[in-house]
Amino acid sequence: MHETRVTIDDTDKRLLSLLQRNAHLTAQELGEELNLSASQAGRRRQRLEAEGLITSYAARLNPSRLGLAVQAFVQVQMARHGAETTAAFGRLTALQPEIVSAWTLTGEADYLLRVYCESLADLNRLIHQVLLAHPAVSRVQSQIVMDQFKPDAPLPT
């Protein structure tokens, strides 16, 4: 999980910040913002991609416009641990499109899942028929998001 840190300069940091806010910026636009030529800005972006600092480009979608009215965080506690159990649970979460991200935790819960569902009934189905049905899951606790007052933000650079 621990990767070697890549050293970047202030211009790289500014470039990363700009791309996190708008991945559609062209090399010309980046160059104008960074006081570089378009080719210099393009080469910097390519280097940052090659070094693994930029891992992908994606569009942020509006969940409510897609009919995803319920966002929740679900904590999962396992009854058993081990490589096989971990792999099986990872496969289970990968197959559920409602689970948009998952983390391994320290503390009482073993996993934290971020989920989006169309309804409370769909969340209930996910918890009872999918997660609690897994033989190694002992406990599930969910927190339904009432409002997200700070949207997912870019990483600090």
Tab-separated table of C-alpha atoms in Angstrom:
chain	number	residue	atom	x	y	z
A	1	MET	CA	0.000	0.000	0.000
A	2	HIS	CA	2.882	2.378	0.657
A	3	GLU	CA	4.360	3.731	-2.553
A	4	THR	CA	7.448	5.834	-3.007
A	5	ARG	CA	6.714	9.532	-2.951
A	6	VAL	CA	7.449	11.350	-6.192
A	7	THR	CA	9.184	14.715	-5.862
A	8	ILE	CA	7.404	17.511	-7.685
A	9	ASP	CA	8.034	21.224	-7.940
A	10	ASP	CA	5.625	24.128	-7.443
A	11	THR	CA	4.725	24.213	-11.141
A	12	ASP	CA	3.816	20.512	-11.050
A	13	LYS	CA	1.684	21.168	-7.964
A	14	ARG	CA	-0.145	23.986	-9.726
A	15	LEU	CA	-0.645	21.806	-12.805
A	16	LEU	CA	-2.105	18.993	-10.687
A	17	SER	CA	-4.394	21.423	-8.899
A	18	LEU	CA	-5.658	22.827	-12.197
A	19	LEU	CA	-6.297	19.350	-13.641
A	20	GLN	CA	-8.166	18.211	-10.531
A	21	ARG	CA	-10.557	21.112	-11.000
A	22	ASN	CA	-10.848	20.709	-14.782
A	23	ALA	CA	-9.347	17.689	-16.516
A	24	HIS	CA	-10.425	19.078	-19.896
A	25	LEU	CA	-7.757	21.786	-19.901
A	26	THR	CA	-5.657	21.613	-23.042
A	27	ALA	CA	-1.885	21.893	-23.045
A	28	GLN	CA	-2.342	25.419	-24.415
A	29	GLU	CA	-4.657	26.402	-21.536
A	30	LEU	CA	-2.374	24.788	-18.960
A	31	GLY	CA	0.591	26.603	-20.440
A	32	GLU	CA	-1.215	29.947	-20.192
A	33	GLU	CA	-2.120	29.319	-16.546
A	34	LEU	CA	1.410	28.153	-15.666
A	35	ASN	CA	3.367	30.642	-17.818
A	36	LEU	CA	4.778	27.788	-19.900
A	37	SER	CA	4.601	26.927	-23.564
A	38	ALA	CA	1.909	24.437	-24.549
A	39	SER	CA	4.568	21.816	-25.305
A	40	GLN	CA	6.223	22.285	-21.886
A	41	ALA	CA	2.852	21.980	-20.120
A	42	GLY	CA	1.978	18.903	-22.190
A	43	ARG	CA	5.306	17.231	-21.401
A	44	ARG	CA	4.847	17.930	-17.688
A	45	ARG	CA	1.375	16.374	-17.764
A	46	GLN	CA	2.723	13.302	-19.601
A	47	ARG	CA	5.555	12.938	-17.061
A	48	LEU	CA	3.116	13.176	-14.135
A	49	GLU	CA	0.934	10.516	-15.776
A	50	ALA	CA	3.969	8.261	-16.395
A	51	GLU	CA	5.120	8.670	-12.788
A	52	GLY	CA	1.698	7.605	-11.532
A	53	LEU	CA	0.668	10.902	-9.941
A	54	ILE	CA	-2.217	11.185	-12.397
A	55	THR	CA	-3.945	7.826	-12.421
A	56	SER	CA	-7.035	8.596	-14.511
A	57	TYR	CA	-9.467	11.222	-15.708
A	58	ALA	CA	-13.150	11.020	-14.835
A	59	ALA	CA	-16.379	12.970	-14.909
A	60	ARG	CA	-18.221	13.688	-11.661
A	61	LEU	CA	-21.882	12.823	-12.006
A	62	ASN	CA	-24.862	14.215	-10.117
A	63	PRO	CA	-26.280	11.271	-8.108
A	64	SER	CA	-29.753	12.782	-7.668
A	65	ARG	CA	-30.088	13.376	-11.426
A	66	LEU	CA	-29.363	9.649	-11.866
A	67	GLY	CA	-32.093	8.745	-9.374
A	68	LEU	CA	-29.644	7.819	-6.605
A	69	ALA	CA	-31.530	9.427	-3.730
A	70	VAL	CA	-29.795	7.591	-0.858
A	71	GLN	CA	-26.109	7.873	-0.019
A	72	ALA	CA	-24.830	5.908	2.957
A	73	PHE	CA	-21.665	4.817	4.671
A	74	VAL	CA	-21.759	1.195	5.729
A	75	GLN	CA	-19.389	-0.252	8.318
A	76	VAL	CA	-18.794	-3.996	8.069
A	77	GLN	CA	-17.358	-6.155	10.831
A	78	MET	CA	-16.116	-9.612	9.916
A	79	ALA	CA	-16.492	-12.746	12.050
A	80	ARG	CA	-13.420	-14.320	10.468
A	81	HIS	CA	-10.277	-12.896	8.970
A	82	GLY	CA	-7.768	-14.268	6.528
A	83	ALA	CA	-6.579	-13.955	2.972
A	84	GLU	CA	-9.374	-16.073	1.504
A	85	THR	CA	-12.102	-14.206	3.416
A	86	THR	CA	-10.617	-10.841	2.449
A	87	ALA	CA	-10.446	-11.828	-1.224
A	88	ALA	CA	-14.024	-13.169	-1.201
A	89	PHE	CA	-15.356	-9.992	0.404
A	90	GLY	CA	-13.393	-7.883	-2.101
A	91	ARG	CA	-14.973	-9.811	-4.980
A	92	LEU	CA	-18.417	-9.348	-3.441
A	93	THR	CA	-18.000	-5.573	-3.166
A	94	ALA	CA	-16.586	-5.341	-6.698
A	95	LEU	CA	-19.758	-6.948	-8.083
A	96	GLN	CA	-22.090	-4.420	-6.432
A	97	PRO	CA	-22.409	-1.230	-8.495
A	98	GLU	CA	-24.024	0.532	-5.516
A	99	ILE	CA	-20.732	0.265	-3.619
A	100	VAL	CA	-18.684	3.084	-5.108
A	101	SER	CA	-15.698	2.900	-2.750
A	102	ALA	CA	-14.409	0.699	0.047
A	103	TRP	CA	-11.723	1.055	2.671
A	104	THR	CA	-10.053	-1.302	5.126
A	105	LEU	CA	-10.072	0.204	8.606
A	106	THR	CA	-8.492	-0.071	12.000
A	107	GLY	CA	-10.800	-0.210	14.992
A	108	GLU	CA	-14.085	-2.019	15.508
A	109	ALA	CA	-15.209	-2.126	11.867
A	110	ASP	CA	-13.078	-3.932	9.310
A	111	TYR	CA	-14.430	-2.134	6.236
A	112	LEU	CA	-16.138	1.136	5.379
A	113	LEU	CA	-18.234	1.196	2.222
A	114	ARG	CA	-19.660	4.243	0.490
A	115	VAL	CA	-22.863	3.349	-1.298
A	116	TYR	CA	-25.445	5.078	-3.487
A	117	CYS	CA	-28.913	3.557	-3.854
A	118	GLU	CA	-32.145	4.638	-5.494
A	119	SER	CA	-34.183	4.062	-2.326
A	120	LEU	CA	-34.101	2.925	1.284
A	121	ALA	CA	-35.540	-0.386	0.086
A	122	ASP	CA	-32.521	-0.821	-2.189
A	123	LEU	CA	-30.158	-0.015	0.686
A	124	ASN	CA	-32.017	-2.524	2.855
A	125	ARG	CA	-31.644	-5.177	0.126
A	126	LEU	CA	-27.923	-4.468	-0.208
A	127	ILE	CA	-27.374	-4.766	3.530
A	128	HIS	CA	-29.541	-7.811	4.234
A	129	GLN	CA	-29.398	-9.841	1.039
A	130	VAL	CA	-25.838	-9.101	-0.029
A	131	LEU	CA	-23.604	-7.992	2.836
A	132	LEU	CA	-25.140	-9.862	5.775
A	133	ALA	CA	-25.596	-12.908	3.530
A	134	HIS	CA	-21.802	-13.194	3.218
A	135	PRO	CA	-20.757	-16.031	5.558
A	136	ALA	CA	-17.859	-14.114	7.132
A	137	VAL	CA	-19.802	-10.902	7.886
A	138	SER	CA	-20.872	-10.658	11.513
A	139	ARG	CA	-22.201	-7.107	11.764
A	140	VAL	CA	-23.206	-4.217	9.522
A	141	GLN	CA	-23.914	-0.663	10.635
A	142	SER	CA	-25.089	2.014	8.233
A	143	GLN	CA	-25.193	5.785	8.408
A	144	ILE	CA	-27.463	7.455	5.881
A	145	VAL	CA	-26.190	10.775	4.572
A	146	MET	CA	-28.717	13.537	5.161
A	147	ASP	CA	-26.740	16.218	3.312
A	148	GLN	CA	-23.239	16.565	1.909
A	149	PHE	CA	-22.289	20.145	2.724
A	150	LYS	CA	-18.747	19.832	1.380
A	151	PRO	CA	-18.413	18.077	-1.962
A	152	ASP	CA	-15.568	15.687	-2.613
A	153	ALA	CA	-12.616	17.993	-2.971
A	154	PRO	CA	-9.389	17.774	-4.932
A	155	LEU	CA	-6.390	16.368	-3.073
A	156	PRO	CA	-4.053	18.942	-1.580
A	157	THR	CA	-0.958	19.429	-3.722
